[in-house]
Amino acid sequence: MRPYILAETNWKEVKTRKYNLAVLPWGATEAHNYHLPYATDNIQCDYIAARSAEIAWNAGTGLIVLPTVPFGVNTGQMDVPLCLNMNPSTQLALLMDLVEVLNTHGIDKLVILNGHGGNSFKSMIRELSVHYPEVFVCSANWYQASDQTKIFHEPGDHAGEMETSCIMHIAPDLVLDLSQAGPGAAKRFKPAGLKQGWVTAQRAWTLVTEDTGVGNPAKASPEKGAVYLEESAQEIARFFIELASLDNHELYE
Ligand SMILES: [Zn+2]
């Protein structure tokens, strides 16, 4: 029973604790090439949130990890069977309710720990601040916390070497043999502005990739996954510890 994981702890414990930081892991349920489970993003979020919270908790930080939200924005994958799209407007409604609870109980910091590229919380954070000005809300893509290129030959965006390595480490029984995986080849946009990245749009997934993967998983290994996850967790834990140590009006220098 880990006291920093809300789903595992109890009222006897919660009653006596003072939390000032909540962590909300947020994933997606979607196809990940042929070889990884639909819950890949959630499995990674569960793992990284728990490990980074463990480090921060052991350093004396009063934080609590909320249950992982398993539904992400998959508006670009509506034609892939059972990609469980949750629209951004629904995500905002969910955040409004959760931040109301935190605000009511004096927890004035929330980190959304995102694990899915289709989720974007920036505009939601702005809108939440109008309704709950006392609560500092921020979001982090956990997979950007540490340098992927030091560890992976070709990290990939989706079900590539990085994600495959992570799931090989966390849940090896849920990974098919790599001989079953597609190459994760992906097409790029034709118009130059979109190719260069200064124009943004969502990608029509099935026009971009045949196996739903973006990135080649061929060089994945559980050892690489273990090293990368730990480096990421250490970095995220440092952020939790620092953020929790500051009052919301002391966040600037
Ligand atoms: Zn993923």
CSV table of C-alpha atoms and ligand atoms in Angstrom, one decimal:
chain,number,residue,atom,x,y,z
A,1,MET,CA,0.0,0.0,0.0
A,2,ARG,CA,1.7,3.2,-1.2
A,3,PRO,CA,0.5,6.2,0.8
A,4,TYR,CA,1.2,8.6,-2.1
A,5,ILE,CA,-1.1,6.7,-4.5
A,6,LEU,CA,-4.7,7.7,-3.8
A,7,ALA,CA,-6.2,4.5,-5.2
A,8,GLU,CA,-4.2,2.5,-2.7
A,9,THR,CA,-4.4,4.6,0.4
A,10,ASN,CA,-7.4,5.0,2.8
A,11,TRP,CA,-9.4,7.5,4.8
A,12,LYS,CA,-7.5,6.7,8.0
A,13,GLU,CA,-4.3,7.8,6.3
A,14,VAL,CA,-5.7,10.7,4.2
A,15,LYS,CA,-7.4,12.2,7.2
A,16,THR,CA,-4.1,12.8,9.0
A,17,ARG,CA,-2.0,14.0,6.0
A,18,LYS,CA,-1.5,17.4,4.5
A,19,TYR,CA,-1.1,17.4,0.7
A,20,ASN,CA,-0.2,20.5,-1.3
A,21,LEU,CA,0.5,18.9,-4.6
A,22,ALA,CA,-1.7,16.5,-6.7
A,23,VAL,CA,-0.5,14.6,-9.7
A,24,LEU,CA,-2.9,13.6,-12.4
A,25,PRO,CA,-1.5,11.1,-14.9
A,26,TRP,CA,-3.3,11.3,-18.2
A,27,GLY,CA,-3.0,8.7,-21.0
A,28,ALA,CA,-5.1,7.3,-23.9
A,29,THR,CA,-6.5,4.0,-25.1
A,30,GLU,CA,-5.4,3.5,-28.7
A,31,ALA,CA,-3.7,1.1,-31.1
A,32,HIS,CA,0.1,1.0,-30.8
A,33,ASN,CA,1.4,-0.7,-33.9
A,34,TYR,CA,0.6,-4.4,-33.9
A,35,HIS,CA,2.8,-5.4,-30.9
A,36,LEU,CA,2.0,-3.1,-28.0
A,37,PRO,CA,-1.2,-3.0,-25.9
A,38,TYR,CA,-3.9,-0.3,-26.3
A,39,ALA,CA,-3.2,0.8,-22.8
A,40,THR,CA,0.5,1.6,-23.5
A,41,ASP,CA,0.2,5.3,-22.6
A,42,ASN,CA,-1.7,4.5,-19.4
A,43,ILE,CA,0.8,1.8,-18.3
A,44,GLN,CA,3.7,4.2,-18.8
A,45,CYS,CA,1.8,7.0,-17.0
A,46,ASP,CA,1.0,4.7,-14.0
A,47,TYR,CA,4.6,3.6,-13.8
A,48,ILE,CA,6.3,7.0,-14.2
A,49,ALA,CA,3.8,8.8,-11.8
A,50,ALA,CA,4.3,6.2,-9.1
A,51,ARG,CA,8.1,6.1,-9.3
A,52,SER,CA,8.6,9.8,-9.4
A,53,ALA,CA,6.1,10.3,-6.6
A,54,GLU,CA,7.9,7.7,-4.6
A,55,ILE,CA,11.2,9.6,-4.9
A,56,ALA,CA,9.5,12.9,-4.0
A,57,TRP,CA,7.5,11.4,-1.1
A,58,ASN,CA,10.7,9.9,0.4
A,59,ALA,CA,12.2,13.3,0.2
A,60,GLY,CA,9.4,14.6,2.4
A,61,THR,CA,7.0,16.0,-0.3
A,62,GLY,CA,3.3,16.0,0.6
A,63,LEU,CA,2.0,14.8,-2.8
A,64,ILE,CA,-0.8,12.5,-3.9
A,65,VAL,CA,-1.1,10.7,-7.2
A,66,LEU,CA,-4.7,10.6,-8.5
A,67,PRO,CA,-5.9,7.7,-10.7
A,68,THR,CA,-4.7,7.8,-14.3
A,69,VAL,CA,-7.3,9.1,-16.8
A,70,PRO,CA,-7.3,6.4,-19.5
A,71,PHE,CA,-9.0,8.4,-22.3
A,72,GLY,CA,-7.1,10.8,-24.5
A,73,VAL,CA,-7.8,12.9,-27.5
A,74,ASN,CA,-7.9,10.6,-30.5
A,75,THR,CA,-9.8,12.8,-33.0
A,76,GLY,CA,-7.3,11.8,-35.7
A,77,GLN,CA,-7.9,8.1,-35.2
A,78,MET,CA,-11.7,7.9,-35.4
A,79,ASP,CA,-11.3,5.3,-38.2
A,80,VAL,CA,-9.1,3.0,-36.1
A,81,PRO,CA,-11.3,0.5,-34.3
A,82,LEU,CA,-11.6,1.2,-30.5
A,83,CYS,CA,-9.4,4.2,-30.2
A,84,LEU,CA,-11.4,5.7,-27.4
A,85,ASN,CA,-11.5,9.3,-28.2
A,86,MET,CA,-12.3,11.8,-25.5
A,87,ASN,CA,-12.9,15.3,-26.9
A,88,PRO,CA,-10.9,18.3,-25.5
A,89,SER,CA,-14.2,19.8,-24.2
A,90,THR,CA,-14.9,16.7,-22.2
A,91,GLN,CA,-11.4,16.8,-20.8
A,92,LEU,CA,-11.9,20.4,-19.7
A,93,ALA,CA,-15.2,19.4,-18.0
A,94,LEU,CA,-13.4,16.6,-16.1
A,95,LEU,CA,-10.6,19.0,-15.1
A,96,MET,CA,-13.1,21.5,-13.8
A,97,ASP,CA,-14.6,18.9,-11.5
A,98,LEU,CA,-11.3,17.6,-10.2
A,99,VAL,CA,-9.8,21.1,-9.6
A,100,GLU,CA,-13.0,22.0,-7.7
A,101,VAL,CA,-12.3,19.1,-5.4
A,102,LEU,CA,-8.6,20.1,-4.9
A,103,ASN,CA,-9.6,23.7,-4.3
A,104,THR,CA,-12.2,22.8,-1.8
A,105,HIS,CA,-9.6,20.8,0.2
A,106,GLY,CA,-6.8,23.3,0.0
A,107,ILE,CA,-4.6,21.5,-2.4
A,108,ASP,CA,-3.3,24.4,-4.4
A,109,LYS,CA,-1.0,22.7,-7.0
A,110,LEU,CA,-1.9,20.2,-9.7
A,111,VAL,CA,0.6,18.7,-12.2
A,112,ILE,CA,-1.1,16.9,-15.1
A,113,LEU,CA,1.5,14.2,-16.1
A,114,ASN,CA,0.7,13.6,-19.7
A,115,GLY,CA,1.6,10.5,-21.7
A,116,HIS,CA,-0.2,11.0,-25.0
A,117,GLY,CA,0.8,13.3,-27.8
A,118,GLY,CA,-2.8,14.1,-28.8
A,119,ASN,CA,-3.5,15.6,-25.4
A,120,SER,CA,-2.9,19.3,-25.0
A,121,PHE,CA,-3.8,21.1,-21.8
A,122,LYS,CA,-2.4,24.6,-22.3
A,123,SER,CA,-5.6,26.3,-23.2
A,124,MET,CA,-7.5,24.4,-20.5
A,125,ILE,CA,-5.0,25.6,-17.8
A,126,ARG,CA,-5.7,29.1,-18.9
A,127,GLU,CA,-9.5,28.6,-18.6
A,128,LEU,CA,-9.2,26.8,-15.2
A,129,SER,CA,-7.2,29.7,-13.8
A,130,VAL,CA,-10.2,32.0,-14.4
A,131,HIS,CA,-12.5,29.7,-12.3
A,132,TYR,CA,-9.9,28.6,-9.7
A,133,PRO,CA,-7.2,31.3,-9.4
A,134,GLU,CA,-5.9,29.9,-6.1
A,135,VAL,CA,-4.8,26.6,-7.8
A,136,PHE,CA,-1.6,26.5,-9.8
A,137,VAL,CA,-2.2,24.0,-12.6
A,138,CYS,CA,0.6,22.9,-15.0
A,139,SER,CA,1.2,20.0,-17.4
A,140,ALA,CA,4.2,18.0,-18.3
A,141,ASN,CA,4.8,15.5,-21.0
A,142,TRP,CA,6.7,12.9,-19.0
A,143,TYR,CA,8.5,11.7,-22.2
A,144,GLN,CA,10.1,15.1,-22.6
A,145,ALA,CA,11.7,15.2,-19.1
A,146,SER,CA,14.9,13.5,-20.1
A,147,ASP,CA,17.0,13.1,-23.3
A,148,GLN,CA,15.7,10.2,-25.4
A,149,THR,CA,18.5,10.5,-28.0
A,150,LYS,CA,21.2,9.5,-25.4
A,151,ILE,CA,19.5,6.1,-25.0
A,152,PHE,CA,17.6,5.3,-28.2
A,153,HIS,CA,18.9,4.9,-31.7
A,154,GLU,CA,15.6,6.2,-33.1
A,155,PRO,CA,13.1,7.0,-30.3
A,156,GLY,CA,10.0,7.3,-32.5
A,157,ASP,CA,6.8,9.2,-31.8
A,158,HIS,CA,4.3,6.4,-31.3
A,159,ALA,CA,5.0,2.7,-30.5
A,160,GLY,CA,8.6,3.1,-31.7
A,161,GLU,CA,11.8,2.2,-30.0
A,162,MET,CA,11.2,4.3,-26.9
A,163,GLU,CA,7.7,3.2,-26.1
A,164,THR,CA,8.4,-0.5,-27.0
A,165,SER,CA,11.4,-0.5,-24.7
A,166,CYS,CA,9.4,1.0,-21.8
A,167,ILE,CA,6.6,-1.6,-22.1
A,168,MET,CA,9.2,-4.4,-22.4
A,169,HIS,CA,10.5,-3.2,-19.0
A,170,ILE,CA,7.2,-2.5,-17.3
A,171,ALA,CA,4.9,-5.2,-18.7
A,172,PRO,CA,6.8,-7.7,-20.9
A,173,ASP,CA,3.9,-10.1,-21.0
A,174,LEU,CA,1.9,-7.5,-22.9
A,175,VAL,CA,4.4,-7.1,-25.8
A,176,LEU,CA,4.2,-9.4,-28.8
A,177,ASP,CA,7.4,-10.7,-30.3
A,178,LEU,CA,9.0,-7.9,-32.5
A,179,SER,CA,8.7,-10.1,-35.5
A,180,GLN,CA,4.9,-9.3,-35.3
A,181,ALA,CA,5.5,-5.5,-35.3
A,182,GLY,CA,5.2,-3.3,-38.4
A,183,PRO,CA,8.1,-1.0,-39.3
A,184,GLY,CA,6.2,2.2,-38.0
A,185,ALA,CA,7.0,4.0,-41.2
A,186,ALA,CA,5.2,7.4,-41.4
A,187,LYS,CA,4.5,9.9,-44.1
A,188,ARG,CA,5.1,13.6,-43.6
A,189,PHE,CA,2.9,16.5,-44.7
A,190,LYS,CA,3.5,17.8,-48.2
A,191,PRO,CA,3.0,21.6,-47.6
A,192,ALA,CA,6.3,23.1,-46.5
A,193,GLY,CA,5.0,25.1,-43.6
A,194,LEU,CA,3.5,21.9,-42.1
A,195,LYS,CA,6.6,19.9,-42.8
A,196,GLN,CA,8.8,22.6,-41.1
A,197,GLY,CA,6.5,22.6,-38.1
A,198,TRP,CA,5.5,26.3,-37.9
A,199,VAL,CA,2.1,25.4,-39.1
A,200,THR,CA,0.3,22.9,-37.0
A,201,ALA,CA,-2.7,20.5,-37.7
A,202,GLN,CA,-3.7,17.1,-36.6
A,203,ARG,CA,-2.6,14.2,-38.7
A,204,ALA,CA,-5.1,11.8,-40.4
A,205,TRP,CA,-3.6,8.8,-38.8
A,206,THR,CA,-4.5,6.1,-41.3
A,207,LEU,CA,-3.2,8.3,-44.2
A,208,VAL,CA,0.1,8.6,-42.3
A,209,THR,CA,0.9,5.1,-41.1
A,210,GLU,CA,-0.3,1.6,-42.1
A,211,ASP,CA,0.5,-0.2,-38.9
A,212,THR,CA,-0.6,2.7,-36.6
A,213,GLY,CA,3.0,3.1,-35.4
A,214,VAL,CA,5.2,6.1,-36.0
A,215,GLY,CA,8.8,5.0,-35.4
A,216,ASN,CA,10.6,1.7,-35.8
A,217,PRO,CA,10.6,-0.5,-32.7
A,218,ALA,CA,13.3,-2.9,-34.1
A,219,LYS,CA,16.1,-1.8,-31.7
A,220,ALA,CA,14.0,-1.7,-28.6
A,221,SER,CA,15.1,-3.5,-25.4
A,222,PRO,CA,13.9,-3.7,-21.8
A,223,GLU,CA,17.3,-2.5,-20.6
A,224,LYS,CA,17.0,0.7,-22.5
A,225,GLY,CA,13.4,1.1,-21.2
A,226,ALA,CA,14.6,0.7,-17.5
A,227,VAL,CA,17.3,3.3,-17.9
A,228,TYR,CA,15.1,5.8,-19.6
A,229,LEU,CA,12.2,5.4,-17.2
A,230,GLU,CA,14.4,5.9,-14.2
A,231,GLU,CA,16.1,9.0,-15.6
A,232,SER,CA,12.7,10.4,-16.4
A,233,ALA,CA,11.3,9.6,-13.0
A,234,GLN,CA,14.3,11.3,-11.3
A,235,GLU,CA,13.9,14.4,-13.3
A,236,ILE,CA,10.1,14.6,-12.7
A,237,ALA,CA,10.6,13.9,-9.0
A,238,ARG,CA,13.0,16.9,-8.8
A,239,PHE,CA,10.3,19.1,-10.3
A,240,PHE,CA,7.7,17.8,-7.9
A,241,ILE,CA,10.0,18.5,-4.9
A,242,GLU,CA,10.8,22.0,-6.1
A,243,LEU,CA,7.3,23.0,-7.0
A,244,ALA,CA,5.8,21.7,-3.7
A,245,SER,CA,8.4,23.6,-1.7
A,246,LEU,CA,7.3,27.0,-3.1
A,247,ASP,CA,4.2,29.1,-2.4
A,248,ASN,CA,2.2,29.9,-5.5
A,249,HIS,CA,3.1,33.6,-5.2
A,250,GLU,CA,6.9,32.6,-5.0
A,251,LEU,CA,7.1,30.9,-8.4
A,252,TYR,CA,8.9,33.6,-10.2
A,253,GLU,CA,12.5,35.0,-10.0
B,1,ZN,ZN,1.9,5.9,-26.8
